């Protein structure tokens, strides 16, 4: 049986600064993924360390931590079929010069230090990262789609 996944996306500080919040949200919405959580926030030291724990000790780690805290991010929780891999496909490779044209990183970024958007790399990472940035009650899993509401309104007994 196919099940829907959840993933964690962030418009990184350079994406926010560049005015790309709407464009990034637009692309994911147009794909058909459901936005179940959304907020702008300043990443704390604790959140940055937890988010990028796998990169601790790498040469670029100190700059990465500074970058993700260099301004507000927009945290996005998405839900959909195969959304973890699908969203990363839409974002493109880490290095914008290697990303396929048409992906967000290829279209809007130049270097991997400033690649505008983050997306979880597995279902396990997604659940871990969602918990860093969202409380359970901030994720609106059960929100009905417009088509469900339309059918309900047509079936209303009045
Ligand atoms: P991903 O974001 O495509 O999953 P990761 O390898 O998980 O890529 O790296 C996390 C983030 O760290 C990247 O998005 C990028 O901002 C930064 N980064 C990765 N590799 C380098 C590097 O070699 N130099 C500078 N920054 C890097
Ligand atoms: Mg990664």
PDB file of C-alpha atoms and ligand atoms in Angstrom:
ATOM      1  CA  UNK A   1       0.000   0.000   0.000  1.00  0.00           C
ATOM      2  CA  UNK A   2       1.219   3.484  -0.807  1.00  0.00           C
ATOM      3  CA  UNK A   3       1.267   5.905   2.067  1.00  0.00           C
ATOM      4  CA  UNK A   4       1.817   9.624   2.225  1.00  0.00           C
ATOM      5  CA  UNK A   5       5.050  10.917   3.725  1.00  0.00           C
ATOM      6  CA  UNK A   6       5.896  14.133   5.513  1.00  0.00           C
ATOM      7  CA  UNK A   7       9.007  16.208   4.923  1.00  0.00           C
ATOM      8  CA  UNK A   8      10.713  19.259   6.364  1.00  0.00           C
ATOM      9  CA  UNK A   9      11.549  22.108   4.006  1.00  0.00           C
ATOM     10  CA  UNK A  10      13.198  25.406   4.942  1.00  0.00           C
ATOM     11  CA  UNK A  11      13.536  28.539   2.897  1.00  0.00           C
ATOM     12  CA  UNK A  12      17.042  29.378   4.125  1.00  0.00           C
ATOM     13  CA  UNK A  13      18.015  32.933   5.192  1.00  0.00           C
ATOM     14  CA  UNK A  14      19.333  33.772   1.697  1.00  0.00           C
ATOM     15  CA  UNK A  15      16.091  32.562   0.139  1.00  0.00           C
ATOM     16  CA  UNK A  16      14.103  34.794   2.489  1.00  0.00           C
ATOM     17  CA  UNK A  17      16.432  37.737   1.853  1.00  0.00           C
ATOM     18  CA  UNK A  18      16.167  37.190  -1.911  1.00  0.00           C
ATOM     19  CA  UNK A  19      12.361  37.378  -1.773  1.00  0.00           C
ATOM     20  CA  UNK A  20      11.861  33.748  -2.815  1.00  0.00           C
ATOM     21  CA  UNK A  21       9.436  32.590  -0.090  1.00  0.00           C
ATOM     22  CA  UNK A  22       6.434  32.836  -2.390  1.00  0.00           C
ATOM     23  CA  UNK A  23       8.168  31.254  -5.386  1.00  0.00           C
ATOM     24  CA  UNK A  24       9.349  28.250  -3.360  1.00  0.00           C
ATOM     25  CA  UNK A  25       5.943  27.740  -1.727  1.00  0.00           C
ATOM     26  CA  UNK A  26       4.279  28.202  -5.119  1.00  0.00           C
ATOM     27  CA  UNK A  27       6.306  25.429  -6.717  1.00  0.00           C
ATOM     28  CA  UNK A  28       5.559  22.909  -3.958  1.00  0.00           C
ATOM     29  CA  UNK A  29       1.864  23.825  -3.906  1.00  0.00           C
ATOM     30  CA  UNK A  30       1.631  23.658  -7.693  1.00  0.00           C
ATOM     31  CA  UNK A  31       3.121  20.155  -7.558  1.00  0.00           C
ATOM     32  CA  UNK A  32       0.202  19.199  -5.349  1.00  0.00           C
ATOM     33  CA  UNK A  33       1.983  18.726  -2.049  1.00  0.00           C
ATOM     34  CA  UNK A  34      -0.047  19.802   0.962  1.00  0.00           C
ATOM     35  CA  UNK A  35       1.380  22.444   3.282  1.00  0.00           C
ATOM     36  CA  UNK A  36       0.599  21.179   6.802  1.00  0.00           C
ATOM     37  CA  UNK A  37       2.878  23.570   8.727  1.00  0.00           C
ATOM     38  CA  UNK A  38       4.361  26.991   8.019  1.00  0.00           C
ATOM     39  CA  UNK A  39       6.188  29.645  10.049  1.00  0.00           C
ATOM     40  CA  UNK A  40       8.998  32.213   9.966  1.00  0.00           C
ATOM     41  CA  UNK A  41      11.532  31.891  12.750  1.00  0.00           C
ATOM     42  CA  UNK A  42      15.054  32.674  13.884  1.00  0.00           C
ATOM     43  CA  UNK A  43      16.987  29.395  14.227  1.00  0.00           C
ATOM     44  CA  UNK A  44      18.405  29.008  17.769  1.00  0.00           C
ATOM     45  CA  UNK A  45      21.856  27.588  18.543  1.00  0.00           C
ATOM     46  CA  UNK A  46      20.193  24.388  19.773  1.00  0.00           C
ATOM     47  CA  UNK A  47      18.056  23.998  16.635  1.00  0.00           C
ATOM     48  CA  UNK A  48      21.032  24.652  14.333  1.00  0.00           C
ATOM     49  CA  UNK A  49      23.191  22.078  16.140  1.00  0.00           C
ATOM     50  CA  UNK A  50      20.407  19.472  16.108  1.00  0.00           C
ATOM     51  CA  UNK A  51      19.480  20.099  12.483  1.00  0.00           C
ATOM     52  CA  UNK A  52      23.044  19.787  11.172  1.00  0.00           C
ATOM     53  CA  UNK A  53      24.437  17.240  13.677  1.00  0.00           C
ATOM     54  CA  UNK A  54      25.497  14.928  10.817  1.00  0.00           C
ATOM     55  CA  UNK A  55      27.852  17.627   9.487  1.00  0.00           C
ATOM     56  CA  UNK A  56      29.632  18.396  12.766  1.00  0.00           C
ATOM     57  CA  UNK A  57      33.406  18.289  12.285  1.00  0.00           C
ATOM     58  CA  UNK A  58      33.282  18.959   8.539  1.00  0.00           C
ATOM     59  CA  UNK A  59      35.277  21.959   7.259  1.00  0.00           C
ATOM     60  CA  UNK A  60      32.148  23.872   6.239  1.00  0.00           C
ATOM     61  CA  UNK A  61      30.250  23.204   9.512  1.00  0.00           C
ATOM     62  CA  UNK A  62      31.024  26.514  11.315  1.00  0.00           C
ATOM     63  CA  UNK A  63      29.977  28.541   8.276  1.00  0.00           C
ATOM     64  CA  UNK A  64      26.871  26.381   7.821  1.00  0.00           C
ATOM     65  CA  UNK A  65      25.750  27.054  11.410  1.00  0.00           C
ATOM     66  CA  UNK A  66      26.392  30.781  10.952  1.00  0.00           C
ATOM     67  CA  UNK A  67      24.535  30.781   7.612  1.00  0.00           C
ATOM     68  CA  UNK A  68      21.376  29.063   8.862  1.00  0.00           C
ATOM     69  CA  UNK A  69      21.216  31.630  11.708  1.00  0.00           C
ATOM     70  CA  UNK A  70      22.092  34.656   9.563  1.00  0.00           C
ATOM     71  CA  UNK A  71      18.442  35.746   9.298  1.00  0.00           C
ATOM     72  CA  UNK A  72      14.974  34.280   9.631  1.00  0.00           C
ATOM     73  CA  UNK A  73      14.055  31.065   7.837  1.00  0.00           C
ATOM     74  CA  UNK A  74      10.634  29.909   6.725  1.00  0.00           C
ATOM     75  CA  UNK A  75       9.938  26.418   8.059  1.00  0.00           C
ATOM     76  CA  UNK A  76       7.563  24.357   5.942  1.00  0.00           C
ATOM     77  CA  UNK A  77       6.039  20.950   6.624  1.00  0.00           C
ATOM     78  CA  UNK A  78       4.817  19.189   3.491  1.00  0.00           C
ATOM     79  CA  UNK A  79       2.740  16.074   3.110  1.00  0.00           C
ATOM     80  CA  UNK A  80       2.297  13.924   0.033  1.00  0.00           C
ATOM     81  CA  UNK A  81       3.068  10.735  -1.834  1.00  0.00           C
ATOM     82  CA  UNK A  82       6.863  10.282  -2.096  1.00  0.00           C
ATOM     83  CA  UNK A  83       7.272  13.889  -0.930  1.00  0.00           C
ATOM     84  CA  UNK A  84      10.718  13.374   0.640  1.00  0.00           C
ATOM     85  CA  UNK A  85      12.442  12.389  -2.615  1.00  0.00           C
ATOM     86  CA  UNK A  86      10.051  14.410  -4.772  1.00  0.00           C
ATOM     87  CA  UNK A  87      10.769  17.677  -2.970  1.00  0.00           C
ATOM     88  CA  UNK A  88      14.522  17.095  -3.161  1.00  0.00           C
ATOM     89  CA  UNK A  89      14.183  16.409  -6.881  1.00  0.00           C
ATOM     90  CA  UNK A  90      12.454  19.784  -7.260  1.00  0.00           C
ATOM     91  CA  UNK A  91      15.195  21.500  -5.195  1.00  0.00           C
ATOM     92  CA  UNK A  92      18.079  19.998  -7.174  1.00  0.00           C
ATOM     93  CA  UNK A  93      21.613  19.019  -6.178  1.00  0.00           C
ATOM     94  CA  UNK A  94      23.372  20.670  -3.230  1.00  0.00           C
ATOM     95  CA  UNK A  95      25.700  22.545  -5.588  1.00  0.00           C
ATOM     96  CA  UNK A  96      23.552  24.820  -7.782  1.00  0.00           C
ATOM     97  CA  UNK A  97      26.078  24.439 -10.609  1.00  0.00           C
ATOM     98  CA  UNK A  98      25.415  20.693 -10.665  1.00  0.00           C
ATOM     99  CA  UNK A  99      21.648  20.946 -10.172  1.00  0.00           C
ATOM    100  CA  UNK A 100      19.447  20.348 -13.207  1.00  0.00           C
ATOM    101  CA  UNK A 101      18.133  23.471 -14.877  1.00  0.00           C
ATOM    102  CA  UNK A 102      14.553  23.973 -13.779  1.00  0.00           C
ATOM    103  CA  UNK A 103      15.241  23.006 -10.171  1.00  0.00           C
ATOM    104  CA  UNK A 104      15.101  25.713  -7.509  1.00  0.00           C
ATOM    105  CA  UNK A 105      18.805  25.646  -6.706  1.00  0.00           C
ATOM    106  CA  UNK A 106      19.829  25.771 -10.386  1.00  0.00           C
ATOM    107  CA  UNK A 107      17.342  28.510 -11.177  1.00  0.00           C
ATOM    108  CA  UNK A 108      17.886  30.756  -8.154  1.00  0.00           C
ATOM    109  CA  UNK A 109      21.293  30.044  -6.587  1.00  0.00           C
ATOM    110  CA  UNK A 110      24.957  30.165  -7.571  1.00  0.00           C
ATOM    111  CA  UNK A 111      27.020  28.438  -4.868  1.00  0.00           C
ATOM    112  CA  UNK A 112      26.413  25.617  -2.364  1.00  0.00           C
ATOM    113  CA  UNK A 113      27.173  27.907   0.589  1.00  0.00           C
ATOM    114  CA  UNK A 114      23.993  29.818  -0.320  1.00  0.00           C
ATOM    115  CA  UNK A 115      21.625  27.333  -1.918  1.00  0.00           C
ATOM    116  CA  UNK A 116      18.353  28.949  -0.716  1.00  0.00           C
ATOM    117  CA  UNK A 117      16.397  25.871   0.360  1.00  0.00           C
ATOM    118  CA  UNK A 118      16.672  22.802   2.608  1.00  0.00           C
ATOM    119  CA  UNK A 119      14.808  19.510   2.290  1.00  0.00           C
ATOM    120  CA  UNK A 120      15.063  16.358   4.425  1.00  0.00           C
ATOM    121  CA  UNK A 121      16.938  13.469   2.798  1.00  0.00           C
ATOM    122  CA  UNK A 122      14.923  10.522   4.172  1.00  0.00           C
ATOM    123  CA  UNK A 123      11.676   9.777   5.970  1.00  0.00           C
ATOM    124  CA  UNK A 124      13.637   9.311   9.202  1.00  0.00           C
ATOM    125  CA  UNK A 125      15.475  12.647   8.812  1.00  0.00           C
ATOM    126  CA  UNK A 126      12.163  14.316   7.979  1.00  0.00           C
ATOM    127  CA  UNK A 127      10.502  13.183  11.196  1.00  0.00           C
ATOM    128  CA  UNK A 128      13.605  14.143  13.207  1.00  0.00           C
ATOM    129  CA  UNK A 129      13.816  17.593  11.590  1.00  0.00           C
ATOM    130  CA  UNK A 130      10.064  18.282  11.825  1.00  0.00           C
ATOM    131  CA  UNK A 131      10.338  17.696  15.585  1.00  0.00           C
ATOM    132  CA  UNK A 132      13.164  20.267  15.823  1.00  0.00           C
ATOM    133  CA  UNK A 133      11.070  23.029  14.258  1.00  0.00           C
ATOM    134  CA  UNK A 134       7.395  22.191  14.905  1.00  0.00           C
ATOM    135  CA  UNK A 135       5.325  21.181  17.913  1.00  0.00           C
ATOM    136  CA  UNK A 136       2.808  18.431  17.080  1.00  0.00           C
ATOM    137  CA  UNK A 137      -0.118  20.861  17.356  1.00  0.00           C
ATOM    138  CA  UNK A 138       1.498  23.128  14.736  1.00  0.00           C
ATOM    139  CA  UNK A 139       1.093  20.451  12.058  1.00  0.00           C
ATOM    140  CA  UNK A 140      -2.367  20.497  10.513  1.00  0.00           C
ATOM    141  CA  UNK A 141      -2.608  16.940   9.244  1.00  0.00           C
ATOM    142  CA  UNK A 142      -6.359  16.740   9.262  1.00  0.00           C
ATOM    143  CA  UNK A 143      -7.187  19.975   7.422  1.00  0.00           C
ATOM    144  CA  UNK A 144      -9.711  19.145   4.722  1.00  0.00           C
ATOM    145  CA  UNK A 145      -9.005  19.819   1.060  1.00  0.00           C
ATOM    146  CA  UNK A 146     -11.210  22.298  -0.800  1.00  0.00           C
ATOM    147  CA  UNK A 147     -12.755  19.491  -2.860  1.00  0.00           C
ATOM    148  CA  UNK A 148     -13.801  17.689   0.339  1.00  0.00           C
ATOM    149  CA  UNK A 149     -15.424  20.899   1.591  1.00  0.00           C
ATOM    150  CA  UNK A 150     -17.234  21.422  -1.718  1.00  0.00           C
ATOM    151  CA  UNK A 151     -18.699  17.910  -1.632  1.00  0.00           C
ATOM    152  CA  UNK A 152     -19.736  18.447   2.000  1.00  0.00           C
ATOM    153  CA  UNK A 153     -21.443  21.730   1.107  1.00  0.00           C
ATOM    154  CA  UNK A 154     -23.323  20.113  -1.796  1.00  0.00           C
ATOM    155  CA  UNK A 155     -24.450  17.288   0.485  1.00  0.00           C
ATOM    156  CA  UNK A 156     -25.565  19.669   3.237  1.00  0.00           C
ATOM    157  CA  UNK A 157     -29.132  19.103   4.267  1.00  0.00           C
ATOM    158  CA  UNK A 158     -30.825  22.533   4.034  1.00  0.00           C
TER     159      UNK A 158
HETATM  160  P1  LIG B   1      21.699  19.023   1.111  1.00  0.00           P
HETATM  161  O1  LIG B   1      21.234  20.353   1.679  1.00  0.00           O
HETATM  162  O2  LIG B   1      21.583  19.003  -0.388  1.00  0.00           O
HETATM  163  O3  LIG B   1      21.056  17.840   1.789  1.00  0.00           O
HETATM  164  P2  LIG B   1      24.094  18.416   2.652  1.00  0.00           P
HETATM  165  O4  LIG B   1      25.267  17.638   2.149  1.00  0.00           O
HETATM  166  O5  LIG B   1      23.202  17.755   3.657  1.00  0.00           O
HETATM  167  O6  LIG B   1      23.268  18.931   1.382  1.00  0.00           O
HETATM  168  O7  LIG B   1      24.678  19.760   3.276  1.00  0.00           O
HETATM  169  C1  LIG B   1      23.858  20.597   4.050  1.00  0.00           C
HETATM  170  C2  LIG B   1      24.101  22.025   3.657  1.00  0.00           C
HETATM  171  O8  LIG B   1      25.439  22.362   3.979  1.00  0.00           O
HETATM  172  C3  LIG B   1      23.995  22.302   2.154  1.00  0.00           C
HETATM  173  O9  LIG B   1      22.684  22.535   1.708  1.00  0.00           O
HETATM  174  C4  LIG B   1      24.870  23.530   2.013  1.00  0.00           C
HETATM  175  O10 LIG B   1      24.168  24.699   2.417  1.00  0.00           O
HETATM  176  C5  LIG B   1      25.978  23.238   2.996  1.00  0.00           C
HETATM  177  N1  LIG B   1      27.110  22.572   2.358  1.00  0.00           N
HETATM  178  C6  LIG B   1      27.199  21.282   1.979  1.00  0.00           C
HETATM  179  N2  LIG B   1      28.401  21.004   1.444  1.00  0.00           N
HETATM  180  C7  LIG B   1      29.098  22.161   1.486  1.00  0.00           C
HETATM  181  C8  LIG B   1      30.421  22.513   1.079  1.00  0.00           C
HETATM  182  O11 LIG B   1      31.202  21.715   0.563  1.00  0.00           O
HETATM  183  N3  LIG B   1      30.774  23.812   1.282  1.00  0.00           N
HETATM  184  C9  LIG B   1      29.935  24.720   1.856  1.00  0.00           C
HETATM  185  N4  LIG B   1      28.694  24.435   2.245  1.00  0.00           N
HETATM  186  C10 LIG B   1      28.278  23.164   2.066  1.00  0.00           C
HETATM  187 MG1  LIG B   2      21.233  17.220   3.772  1.00  0.00          MG
END
